[in-house]
Tab-separated table of C-alpha atoms and ligand atoms in Angstrom:
chain	number	residue	atom	x	y	z
A	1	MET	CA	4.903	31.701	-1.843
A	2	ALA	CA	8.424	31.243	-3.095
A	3	SER	CA	9.195	29.786	-6.497
A	4	GLU	CA	6.466	28.093	-8.546
A	5	ARG	CA	5.629	24.624	-7.198
A	6	SER	CA	5.711	21.804	-9.714
A	7	LYS	CA	2.395	20.255	-10.671
A	8	PHE	CA	1.010	17.099	-12.146
A	9	SER	CA	0.349	18.094	-15.718
A	10	SER	CA	-3.151	16.606	-15.884
A	11	LYS	CA	-5.857	15.023	-13.804
A	12	PHE	CA	-5.065	11.682	-15.388
A	13	GLY	CA	-1.413	12.134	-14.417
A	14	PHE	CA	-2.349	12.698	-10.801
A	15	ILE	CA	-4.762	9.774	-10.736
A	16	ALA	CA	-2.207	7.462	-12.319
A	17	ALA	CA	0.392	8.498	-9.735
A	18	ALA	CA	-1.942	8.253	-6.744
A	19	ALA	CA	-3.465	4.985	-7.949
A	20	GLY	CA	0.111	3.846	-8.497
A	21	SER	CA	0.862	4.623	-4.878
A	22	ALA	CA	-2.216	2.749	-3.745
A	23	VAL	CA	-1.830	-0.284	-5.996
A	24	GLY	CA	1.147	-2.232	-4.761
A	25	LEU	CA	2.315	-5.261	-2.884
A	26	GLY	CA	-0.707	-4.653	-0.684
A	27	ASN	CA	-3.062	-5.538	-3.519
A	28	ILE	CA	-1.262	-8.345	-5.247
A	29	TRP	CA	0.885	-9.944	-2.569
A	30	LYS	CA	-0.952	-9.236	0.672
A	31	PHE	CA	-4.588	-9.148	-0.382
A	32	PRO	CA	-4.769	-12.737	-1.715
A	33	PHE	CA	-3.151	-14.235	1.333
A	34	GLU	CA	-5.379	-12.226	3.623
A	35	VAL	CA	-8.323	-13.638	1.675
A	36	ALA	CA	-6.909	-17.141	2.009
A	37	ASN	CA	-6.172	-16.643	5.687
A	38	GLY	CA	-9.550	-15.590	6.748
A	39	GLY	CA	-12.967	-15.553	5.341
A	40	GLY	CA	-12.514	-15.927	1.564
A	41	ALA	CA	-15.272	-13.975	-0.131
A	42	ALA	CA	-16.534	-12.585	3.167
A	43	PHE	CA	-13.205	-10.835	3.555
A	44	VAL	CA	-13.440	-9.490	0.007
A	45	ILE	CA	-16.828	-7.938	0.666
A	46	MET	CA	-15.708	-6.324	3.908
A	47	TYR	CA	-12.606	-4.999	2.185
A	48	LEU	CA	-14.574	-3.374	-0.618
A	49	LEU	CA	-17.043	-1.846	1.821
A	50	PHE	CA	-14.288	-0.342	3.933
A	51	CYS	CA	-12.496	1.085	0.916
A	52	PHE	CA	-15.502	3.127	-0.043
A	53	LEU	CA	-17.232	3.865	3.260
A	54	LEU	CA	-14.279	4.541	5.460
A	55	CYS	CA	-11.148	5.126	3.414
A	56	PHE	CA	-12.536	7.260	0.631
A	57	PRO	CA	-13.467	10.178	2.977
A	58	VAL	CA	-9.989	10.044	4.547
A	59	MET	CA	-8.460	10.160	1.083
A	60	VAL	CA	-10.503	13.224	0.128
A	61	THR	CA	-9.336	14.897	3.340
A	62	GLU	CA	-5.665	14.169	2.764
A	63	ILE	CA	-5.717	15.365	-0.836
A	64	ALA	CA	-7.595	18.531	0.161
A	65	ILE	CA	-5.091	19.388	2.909
A	66	GLY	CA	-2.240	18.925	0.451
A	67	ARG	CA	-3.807	20.981	-2.283
A	68	LYS	CA	-4.908	23.763	0.042
A	69	THR	CA	-1.456	24.212	1.559
A	70	GLN	CA	0.781	23.131	-1.342
A	71	LYS	CA	3.053	21.678	1.278
A	72	ASN	CA	4.571	18.476	2.611
A	73	PRO	CA	2.764	16.845	5.561
A	74	VAL	CA	4.738	18.795	8.174
A	75	GLY	CA	4.549	22.192	6.490
A	76	ALA	CA	0.867	21.637	5.738
A	77	PHE	CA	-0.236	21.876	9.360
A	78	VAL	CA	1.837	25.002	9.868
A	79	ALA	CA	0.405	26.558	6.707
A	80	LEU	CA	-3.123	25.892	7.935
A	81	GLY	CA	-2.257	27.842	11.090
A	82	PHE	CA	-1.807	24.945	13.515
A	83	PRO	CA	1.915	24.566	14.086
A	84	LYS	CA	1.297	22.355	17.120
A	85	TRP	CA	-0.022	19.684	14.728
A	86	LYS	CA	3.340	19.457	13.023
A	87	PHE	CA	3.958	16.300	15.033
A	88	LEU	CA	1.325	14.527	12.971
A	89	GLY	CA	3.235	15.274	9.790
A	90	ILE	CA	6.451	14.108	11.429
A	91	LEU	CA	4.794	10.859	12.487
A	92	GLY	CA	3.648	10.385	8.906
A	93	ILE	CA	7.141	10.865	7.543
A	94	ILE	CA	8.563	8.421	10.067
A	95	ALA	CA	5.879	5.874	9.188
A	96	GLY	CA	6.662	6.280	5.497
A	97	ILE	CA	10.379	5.781	6.075
A	98	LEU	CA	9.760	2.660	8.164
A	99	ILE	CA	7.366	1.225	5.609
A	100	LEU	CA	9.705	1.860	2.694
A	101	SER	CA	12.599	0.240	4.559
A	102	PHE	CA	10.916	-3.187	4.552
A	103	TYR	CA	8.669	-2.699	1.530
A	104	ASN	CA	11.746	-2.307	-0.620
A	105	VAL	CA	12.974	-5.713	0.562
A	106	VAL	CA	9.792	-7.483	-0.557
A	107	ALA	CA	9.779	-5.473	-3.773
A	108	GLY	CA	13.311	-6.754	-4.377
A	109	TRP	CA	12.055	-10.326	-3.934
A	110	ALA	CA	9.367	-9.710	-6.524
A	111	PHE	CA	11.928	-8.380	-8.947
A	112	GLY	CA	14.243	-11.314	-8.234
A	113	TYR	CA	11.406	-13.727	-8.936
A	114	PHE	CA	10.775	-12.003	-12.223
A	115	ILE	CA	14.364	-12.689	-13.235
A	116	GLN	CA	14.277	-16.285	-11.971
A	117	LEU	CA	11.069	-17.117	-13.807
A	118	ALA	CA	12.240	-15.390	-16.947
A	119	LEU	CA	15.231	-17.735	-16.744
A	120	GLY	CA	12.822	-20.632	-16.393
A	121	ASN	CA	13.734	-21.493	-12.812
A	122	PHE	CA	10.418	-22.852	-11.506
A	123	GLU	CA	12.192	-24.493	-8.589
A	124	ILE	CA	12.395	-21.097	-6.966
A	125	GLY	CA	8.975	-21.678	-5.396
A	126	ASN	CA	10.348	-24.531	-3.308
A	127	GLN	CA	13.448	-22.541	-2.534
A	128	PHE	CA	11.796	-19.437	-1.175
A	129	GLY	CA	13.552	-19.840	2.188
A	130	GLU	CA	16.962	-20.121	0.564
A	131	PHE	CA	16.164	-17.344	-1.873
A	132	VAL	CA	15.423	-14.773	0.845
A	133	ASN	CA	18.537	-15.878	2.698
A	134	ASN	CA	20.898	-15.394	-0.168
A	135	ILE	CA	21.741	-11.969	1.137
A	136	GLY	CA	24.152	-11.074	-1.642
A	137	ARG	CA	21.477	-11.711	-4.201
A	138	VAL	CA	18.388	-10.275	-2.529
A	139	GLY	CA	20.568	-7.393	-1.369
A	140	LEU	CA	21.416	-6.678	-4.973
A	141	TYR	CA	17.756	-6.849	-6.016
A	142	GLY	CA	16.939	-4.461	-3.167
A	143	ILE	CA	19.641	-2.069	-4.350
A	144	ILE	CA	18.334	-2.193	-7.916
A	145	PHE	CA	14.841	-1.493	-6.662
A	146	MET	CA	15.845	1.440	-4.482
A	147	LEU	CA	17.975	2.875	-7.279
A	148	SER	CA	15.069	2.716	-9.723
A	149	THR	CA	12.790	4.365	-7.182
A	150	ALA	CA	15.303	7.115	-6.480
A	151	TYR	CA	15.930	7.676	-10.168
A	152	VAL	CA	12.244	8.311	-10.876
A	153	VAL	CA	11.791	10.538	-7.814
A	154	SER	CA	14.901	12.531	-8.675
A	155	ARG	CA	13.282	13.483	-11.996
A	156	GLY	CA	10.562	15.361	-10.142
A	157	ILE	CA	6.792	15.360	-10.297
A	158	SER	CA	5.657	15.672	-13.891
A	159	GLY	CA	8.906	14.531	-15.525
A	160	GLY	CA	9.500	11.616	-13.133
A	161	ILE	CA	6.630	10.344	-11.029
A	162	GLU	CA	3.840	11.245	-13.419
A	163	LYS	CA	5.658	10.023	-16.493
A	164	ALA	CA	6.575	6.700	-14.890
A	165	SER	CA	3.057	6.166	-13.522
A	166	LYS	CA	1.396	6.953	-16.824
A	167	LEU	CA	3.526	4.276	-18.416
A	168	LEU	CA	3.531	1.667	-15.664
A	169	MET	CA	-0.100	1.757	-14.563
A	170	PRO	CA	-1.761	1.126	-17.923
A	171	THR	CA	0.861	-1.560	-18.662
A	172	LEU	CA	0.046	-3.178	-15.358
A	173	VAL	CA	-3.668	-3.218	-16.142
A	174	VAL	CA	-3.077	-4.781	-19.555
A	175	MET	CA	-0.789	-7.473	-18.103
A	176	MET	CA	-3.298	-8.162	-15.407
A	177	VAL	CA	-6.197	-8.574	-17.806
A	178	ILE	CA	-4.133	-10.998	-19.903
A	179	LEU	CA	-3.293	-13.028	-16.817
A	180	VAL	CA	-6.875	-13.034	-15.537
A	181	ILE	CA	-8.195	-14.243	-18.883
A	182	TYR	CA	-5.556	-16.915	-19.001
A	183	SER	CA	-6.109	-18.087	-15.449
A	184	LEU	CA	-9.862	-18.391	-16.001
A	185	THR	CA	-9.215	-20.958	-18.713
A	186	LEU	CA	-7.314	-23.301	-16.381
A	187	PRO	CA	-8.857	-26.552	-15.171
A	188	HIS	CA	-10.524	-26.061	-11.754
A	189	ALA	CA	-10.592	-22.290	-12.261
A	190	PHE	CA	-14.190	-22.327	-11.205
A	191	GLU	CA	-13.445	-23.787	-7.774
A	192	GLY	CA	-10.933	-21.021	-7.232
A	193	ILE	CA	-13.440	-18.377	-8.201
A	194	ALA	CA	-16.117	-19.941	-6.027
A	195	TYR	CA	-13.820	-19.874	-3.033
A	196	TYR	CA	-12.965	-16.286	-3.787
A	197	LEU	CA	-16.400	-14.956	-4.574
A	198	ILE	CA	-19.113	-16.971	-2.902
A	199	PRO	CA	-19.299	-15.680	0.639
A	200	GLN	CA	-19.784	-17.863	3.643
A	201	PHE	CA	-21.269	-15.336	5.977
A	202	SER	CA	-20.692	-17.593	8.907
A	203	GLU	CA	-17.009	-16.890	8.369
A	204	ILE	CA	-17.354	-13.211	9.157
A	205	ASN	CA	-16.050	-12.602	12.601
A	206	PHE	CA	-14.354	-9.801	14.358
A	207	LYS	CA	-10.927	-10.797	13.141
A	208	VAL	CA	-11.985	-10.782	9.484
A	209	VAL	CA	-13.474	-7.311	9.906
A	210	TYR	CA	-10.382	-6.056	11.658
A	211	ASN	CA	-8.018	-7.453	9.034
A	212	ALA	CA	-10.111	-6.158	6.166
A	213	LEU	CA	-10.048	-2.670	7.601
A	214	GLY	CA	-6.316	-2.627	8.146
A	215	GLN	CA	-5.813	-3.999	4.667
A	216	ALA	CA	-8.036	-1.349	3.064
A	217	PHE	CA	-6.253	1.440	4.886
A	218	PHE	CA	-2.758	0.258	3.984
A	219	SER	CA	-3.769	-0.534	0.459
A	220	LEU	CA	-5.037	3.001	-0.122
A	221	SER	CA	-1.782	4.537	1.169
A	222	LEU	CA	-3.604	6.473	3.873
A	223	GLY	CA	-2.597	7.784	7.251
A	224	MET	CA	0.953	8.931	6.594
A	225	GLY	CA	0.610	11.912	4.330
A	226	ALA	CA	1.424	10.252	1.003
A	227	LEU	CA	-1.743	11.788	-0.373
A	228	ILE	CA	-1.152	15.117	1.350
A	229	THR	CA	2.139	15.131	-0.518
A	230	TYR	CA	0.694	14.143	-3.887
A	231	GLY	CA	-2.254	16.485	-3.260
A	232	SER	CA	0.179	19.361	-2.887
A	233	TYR	CA	1.027	18.970	-6.563
A	234	VAL	CA	-2.588	18.901	-7.759
A	235	SER	CA	-4.147	21.686	-9.770
A	236	LYS	CA	-6.892	23.813	-8.205
A	237	LYS	CA	-9.050	22.984	-11.203
A	238	ASP	CA	-9.239	19.309	-10.341
A	239	ASN	CA	-12.229	17.777	-8.671
A	240	ILE	CA	-10.857	16.120	-5.545
A	241	VAL	CA	-13.946	14.013	-4.922
A	242	SER	CA	-14.015	12.426	-8.347
A	243	SER	CA	-10.229	11.949	-8.301
A	244	ALA	CA	-10.393	10.211	-4.924
A	245	ALA	CA	-13.275	8.067	-6.140
A	246	LEU	CA	-11.286	6.990	-9.196
A	247	ILE	CA	-8.201	6.227	-7.115
A	248	THR	CA	-10.231	4.147	-4.675
A	249	LEU	CA	-11.954	2.368	-7.521
A	250	SER	CA	-8.664	1.570	-9.249
A	251	ASP	CA	-7.138	0.246	-6.069
A	252	ALA	CA	-10.112	-1.896	-5.107
A	253	GLY	CA	-10.499	-2.980	-8.732
A	254	ILE	CA	-6.890	-4.117	-9.020
A	255	ALA	CA	-7.043	-6.006	-5.728
A	256	PHE	CA	-10.205	-7.663	-6.979
A	257	LEU	CA	-8.566	-8.617	-10.282
A	258	ALA	CA	-5.513	-9.905	-8.419
A	259	GLY	CA	-7.789	-12.386	-6.671
A	260	LEU	CA	-9.422	-13.389	-9.961
A	261	MET	CA	-5.966	-14.018	-11.331
A	262	ILE	CA	-4.468	-15.891	-8.386
A	263	PHE	CA	-7.214	-18.168	-7.062
A	264	PRO	CA	-7.687	-20.087	-10.310
A	265	PHE	CA	-3.947	-20.827	-10.240
A	266	VAL	CA	-4.215	-21.993	-6.655
A	267	ALA	CA	-7.237	-24.135	-7.471
A	268	TYR	CA	-5.474	-25.562	-10.496
A	269	LEU	CA	-2.461	-26.521	-8.433
A	270	SER	CA	-4.502	-28.046	-5.631
A	271	ASN	CA	-6.913	-29.854	-7.952
A	272	GLY	CA	-9.722	-27.689	-6.761
A	273	ASP	CA	-9.009	-27.922	-3.060
A	274	VAL	CA	-8.185	-24.274	-2.451
A	275	GLU	CA	-8.540	-24.589	1.311
A	276	SER	CA	-5.611	-26.991	1.407
A	277	ILE	CA	-3.188	-24.224	0.487
A	278	GLN	CA	-1.939	-22.187	3.378
A	279	GLY	CA	-1.980	-18.415	3.257
A	280	GLY	CA	1.081	-16.627	4.579
A	281	ALA	CA	3.779	-14.181	3.674
A	282	GLY	CA	5.255	-16.683	1.213
A	283	PHE	CA	1.861	-17.347	-0.408
A	284	ILE	CA	2.447	-16.165	-3.931
A	285	PHE	CA	6.190	-16.744	-3.800
A	286	GLU	CA	5.893	-20.387	-2.764
A	287	VAL	CA	2.687	-21.454	-4.440
A	288	LEU	CA	2.610	-19.770	-7.812
A	289	PRO	CA	5.874	-20.976	-9.411
A	290	SER	CA	4.718	-24.619	-9.281
A	291	ALA	CA	1.418	-23.582	-10.806
A	292	PHE	CA	3.292	-21.842	-13.604
A	293	GLU	CA	5.510	-24.851	-14.073
A	294	SER	CA	2.610	-27.221	-14.459
A	295	ILE	CA	1.086	-25.188	-17.253
A	296	GLY	CA	4.122	-25.903	-19.400
A	297	PRO	CA	7.774	-24.915	-19.785
A	298	ILE	CA	7.359	-22.120	-22.310
A	299	ILE	CA	3.964	-20.672	-21.574
A	300	GLY	CA	4.518	-21.118	-17.834
A	301	ARG	CA	7.722	-19.197	-18.093
A	302	ILE	CA	6.075	-16.354	-19.976
A	303	ILE	CA	3.069	-16.184	-17.667
A	304	GLY	CA	5.241	-16.493	-14.566
A	305	ALA	CA	7.697	-13.805	-15.608
A	306	LEU	CA	4.810	-11.554	-16.590
A	307	PHE	CA	3.209	-12.026	-13.197
A	308	PHE	CA	6.297	-11.037	-11.224
A	309	LEU	CA	7.083	-8.179	-13.563
A	310	LEU	CA	3.588	-6.891	-12.933
A	311	LEU	CA	4.144	-7.235	-9.206
A	312	SER	CA	7.411	-5.301	-9.500
A	313	PHE	CA	5.734	-2.477	-11.422
A	314	ALA	CA	2.965	-2.252	-8.861
A	315	ALA	CA	5.543	-2.115	-6.086
A	316	LEU	CA	7.632	0.496	-7.883
A	317	THR	CA	4.867	3.084	-8.146
A	318	SER	CA	4.308	2.581	-4.399
A	319	THR	CA	7.955	2.877	-3.374
A	320	ILE	CA	8.088	6.049	-5.444
A	321	SER	CA	5.311	7.604	-3.375
A	322	LEU	CA	6.875	6.415	-0.132
A	323	LEU	CA	10.158	8.078	-1.031
A	324	GLU	CA	8.485	11.249	-2.290
A	325	VAL	CA	7.074	12.058	1.170
A	326	PRO	CA	10.388	12.649	2.996
A	327	VAL	CA	11.858	14.146	-0.180
A	328	THR	CA	9.104	16.762	-0.470
A	329	TYR	CA	9.648	17.509	3.201
A	330	ALA	CA	13.389	18.012	2.742
A	331	VAL	CA	12.868	20.159	-0.350
A	332	ASP	CA	10.126	22.354	1.199
A	333	GLU	CA	11.344	22.707	4.750
A	334	LEU	CA	15.057	22.158	4.686
A	335	LYS	CA	15.471	23.810	1.284
A	336	VAL	CA	17.587	20.944	0.031
A	337	ASN	CA	18.031	20.439	-3.677
A	338	ARG	CA	15.715	17.638	-4.868
A	339	LYS	CA	18.371	15.401	-6.412
A	340	TYR	CA	20.588	15.680	-3.388
A	341	ALA	CA	17.685	14.973	-1.024
A	342	VAL	CA	16.612	11.930	-3.056
A	343	TRP	CA	19.953	10.173	-3.041
A	344	ILE	CA	20.742	10.846	0.611
A	345	ILE	CA	17.304	9.766	1.827
A	346	ALA	CA	17.217	6.706	-0.425
A	347	LEU	CA	20.594	5.615	0.898
A	348	PHE	CA	19.500	6.173	4.463
A	349	ILE	CA	16.289	4.166	4.005
A	350	PHE	CA	18.111	1.378	2.248
A	351	MET	CA	20.497	1.077	5.194
A	352	LEU	CA	17.571	1.120	7.577
A	353	GLY	CA	16.175	-1.800	5.597
A	354	VAL	CA	19.250	-3.978	5.996
A	355	PRO	CA	18.117	-5.498	9.320
A	356	SER	CA	14.803	-6.373	7.609
A	357	LEU	CA	16.674	-7.868	4.694
A	358	ILE	CA	18.632	-10.209	6.936
A	359	SER	CA	15.765	-10.976	9.296
A	360	ASN	CA	14.318	-13.877	7.309
A	361	GLY	CA	16.724	-16.464	8.623
A	362	ASP	CA	20.148	-15.093	7.860
A	363	SER	CA	20.735	-13.208	11.087
A	364	HIS	CA	19.634	-15.095	14.155
A	365	PHE	CA	19.339	-11.885	16.123
A	366	PHE	CA	17.067	-10.080	13.637
A	367	THR	CA	15.128	-13.228	12.741
A	368	ASN	CA	14.146	-13.731	16.368
A	369	PHE	CA	14.000	-10.065	17.137
A	370	VAL	CA	11.171	-9.769	19.668
A	371	THR	CA	8.752	-12.052	21.375
A	372	TYR	CA	5.593	-10.153	22.096
A	373	LEU	CA	3.843	-10.633	25.388
A	374	GLY	CA	1.668	-13.694	25.154
A	375	ALA	CA	3.152	-14.855	21.843
A	376	ASP	CA	4.595	-18.334	21.568
A	377	LYS	CA	7.215	-17.522	18.988
A	378	ALA	CA	9.478	-14.669	18.098
A	379	THR	CA	8.690	-12.068	15.445
A	380	ASN	CA	11.389	-11.087	12.998
A	381	PHE	CA	12.611	-7.561	12.564
A	382	MET	CA	10.840	-7.060	9.260
A	383	ASP	CA	7.425	-7.961	10.655
A	384	PHE	CA	8.154	-5.910	13.735
A	385	VAL	CA	8.778	-2.813	11.615
A	386	GLY	CA	5.585	-3.592	9.693
A	387	HIS	CA	3.622	-3.853	12.913
A	388	ILE	CA	4.830	-0.428	13.958
A	389	GLY	CA	4.997	1.419	10.629
A	390	SER	CA	1.936	0.114	8.854
A	391	ASP	CA	-0.341	-1.706	11.295
A	392	THR	CA	-0.124	0.794	14.128
A	393	MET	CA	1.024	4.155	12.825
A	394	LEU	CA	-1.254	4.318	9.764
A	395	PRO	CA	-4.579	3.933	11.610
A	396	PHE	CA	-3.269	6.271	14.285
A	397	GLY	CA	-2.385	8.846	11.612
A	398	GLY	CA	-5.796	8.428	9.995
A	399	PHE	CA	-7.516	8.805	13.343
A	400	LEU	CA	-5.685	12.057	14.068
A	401	ILE	CA	-6.097	13.471	10.559
A	402	THR	CA	-9.859	13.087	10.713
A	403	ILE	CA	-10.017	14.538	14.231
A	404	PHE	CA	-7.860	17.423	13.108
A	405	THR	CA	-9.968	18.131	10.045
A	406	ALA	CA	-13.346	17.800	11.693
A	407	TYR	CA	-12.663	19.604	14.957
A	408	ILE	CA	-9.585	21.790	14.587
A	409	TRP	CA	-9.323	22.927	10.993
A	410	LYS	CA	-13.118	22.529	10.694
A	411	LYS	CA	-15.305	20.922	8.093
A	412	HIS	CA	-16.401	24.107	6.353
A	413	ASN	CA	-12.754	24.772	5.457
A	414	LEU	CA	-12.408	21.300	4.024
A	415	ASN	CA	-15.600	21.748	2.059
A	416	LYS	CA	-14.422	25.134	0.767
A	417	GLU	CA	-11.243	23.579	-0.600
A	418	ILE	CA	-13.173	20.771	-2.273
A	419	GLU	CA	-15.608	23.238	-3.824
A	420	ILE	CA	-12.842	24.990	-5.733
A	421	GLY	CA	-12.655	22.231	-8.308
A	422	TYR	CA	-16.213	20.996	-7.762
A	423	PRO	CA	-18.570	23.993	-7.709
A	424	GLY	CA	-21.762	21.985	-7.131
A	425	PHE	CA	-20.382	20.192	-4.075
A	426	LYS	CA	-22.234	22.185	-1.420
A	427	GLY	CA	-25.436	20.548	-0.254
A	428	THR	CA	-24.787	17.247	-2.031
A	429	LEU	CA	-25.271	13.945	-0.306
A	430	ILE	CA	-21.617	13.213	-0.791
A	431	GLU	CA	-20.683	16.358	1.149
A	432	LYS	CA	-22.929	15.273	4.006
A	433	TYR	CA	-21.474	11.786	3.977
A	434	ILE	CA	-17.871	12.972	3.986
A	435	ASP	CA	-18.621	15.358	6.851
A	436	PHE	CA	-20.308	12.608	8.819
A	437	ALA	CA	-17.554	10.107	8.141
A	438	ILE	CA	-14.669	12.315	9.160
A	439	SER	CA	-16.461	13.604	12.255
A	440	TYR	CA	-17.724	10.317	13.645
A	441	LEU	CA	-17.245	7.150	11.658
A	442	CYS	CA	-13.534	7.389	10.810
A	443	PRO	CA	-12.212	8.648	14.147
A	444	VAL	CA	-14.185	6.053	16.076
A	445	VAL	CA	-13.329	3.089	13.855
A	446	LEU	CA	-9.702	4.047	13.288
A	447	GLY	CA	-9.240	4.845	16.971
A	448	ILE	CA	-10.561	1.398	17.864
A	449	ILE	CA	-8.304	-0.296	15.314
A	450	PHE	CA	-5.301	1.568	16.638
A	451	ILE	CA	-5.971	0.557	20.238
A	452	LEU	CA	-6.730	-3.053	19.353
A	453	THR	CA	-3.552	-3.312	17.312
A	454	LEU	CA	-1.471	-1.923	20.138
A	455	LEU	CA	-3.040	-4.292	22.635
A	456	ASN	CA	-2.761	-7.267	20.352
A	457	ARG	CA	0.691	-6.794	18.904
A	458	PHE	CA	2.556	-5.387	21.821
A	459	PHE	CA	0.672	-6.349	24.965
A	460	GLY	CA	-0.362	-9.870	24.145
A	461	VAL	CA	-4.091	-9.247	24.424
A	462	ASP	CA	-5.893	-11.725	22.218
A	463	MET	CA	-9.349	-10.397	21.574
A	464	PHE	CA	-10.151	-12.745	18.747
B	1	LIG	N1	-0.640	1.173	-0.798
B	1	LIG	C1	0.589	0.508	-0.995
B	1	LIG	C2	0.311	-0.970	-1.270
B	1	LIG	O1	-0.791	-1.408	-1.223
B	1	LIG	C3	1.509	0.655	0.185
B	1	LIG	C4	1.684	2.049	0.669
B	1	LIG	C5	1.279	2.398	1.936
B	1	LIG	C6	2.233	3.027	-0.169
B	1	LIG	C7	1.389	3.688	2.398
B	1	LIG	C8	2.346	4.329	0.271
B	1	LIG	C9	1.930	4.673	1.536
B	1	LIG	O2	1.191	-1.722	-1.542
C-alpha cells in the first residue's frame, strides 16, 4: 500500500465520529414526527427492534469491509477482488451526495432557528413558511453550514473529524440531558410521555413497520458506504462488534431521549392533547418555538436556543460523514489532494442543493416538481431527492451489501476480519446471529422495503 493511511487515534474517537454520523436530523427532527405521524409508542418499539436486529449486522459488515480494505466504498470492492461490484460503491457515493444536497438545507434551517431563538424571536414558529422562503437568508445559513462541514473535513480524520466529534458529541449529550430534565418538569409532561411510551398495539400496522424500518436504516447511516469509509480509518486492534453495538446504542439512545425531550413540550403546548398536534416536516420548527415562548421570555429563549444549537451540532457531525465519503473516494482513487477535493466537492454539492433550497415555495417549478402516479398533489424537489437518495437508494445499498458479503465475498472472510480485534468471536452466538442476519434476514427485509418504496413512491401503488 502507498503512503500510511490516517487513522482514528482511539476507539472512542471512532465511536464518537460514527455515532456522530448516525445521530443527526434523523434522530431529533425526523424521529419525533414519525412517532407523531404513526403509532406513537408502537413505532418507538419497532424502531428500537429494527436498530438492533436488522441494522446492527449491516453496520458490522460495512465497518469490516472498510477496515479490511482500508479503502473508500468504490476501491473497497476492487481491493476485495470483485471489481464488478464497484458499481455498488458508486451508487453509495451518489446516494451520499444526493442526501447531503438536501440535508444541508435542513441543517441550515436548524442553525437559522438557533440564531432566531437566541435573538428571542419566538414568532419564527408561526413564520416557518416565510422563513424557508427567505432564500437570501436560508441560503446564507446553508453556506455557513457547508463551510463548517468542509472546514472540519479538510482537517482530515484525527485532526478534523475525530476532534470535532469528540467535542460535539459529549456536548450534545449534556445539552440533551439538561433539556430532558427540564421538559419533564413542565405541566402535562406526563401526558406527553404516556403518548410516547405507552404502546397501543392496535396501532401497529404495516405502514408503521415499514416507516420504522426506513427510519432505523437512515438514522444509522447505513447503505451508502459512510461506515465503509469510516471503517477504513479504524485500527485493526479495535473490536468491530462492540464498536458497532455502541454506535447503535448511542443512536437509538439519542433518538429515544429526543422523544423524551420533545413530547412533554408538545403536551405542554396542547394542554395534554398530544394527538391534536400534527406531525410533519415542520413539526419541531413550527410547534416548539411557541412552547418555548410560553415557558417565559428568558428561560424560553435559553432553552429554545439550546435546543436548536443541539440540533445543529447533531446535523454537523452527520454532514461531515456525508462529505467524507466522496472526499475519501477522490483522495484514494483520483489521487486528489484532500483540501482541494473537499472544497471542490463541497461547492458542487452546495450547488446541487440549490433547487432543494428553493423548492419550499420560492420556485414554483421546484416546489411542484413531480406528481407521482396516483398522488393527488405534487412533491417538491427536496422531497423528491430524499425519496431517491435516502428512501430508495439506502435500502437498495443495504440489500446489495448483505448479498455481496454473504454470497460473494463470503461469511468466513467477514468473520475473519472481525476476529482480528475480537479473538473470541468464533463460535459465539453473536457470530451465528450476524451470519444469519446478513444471509437471510437483511437481504429479504431490505429487498422488500426497496421494492415497496419504488412501487409506492414512483408507481402510485398504495399498499397501506
Ligand atoms: N444518520 C443521519 C441522521 O440520522 C443521516 C445520514 C444518513 C448520515 C446516511 C450519513 C449517511 O441524520
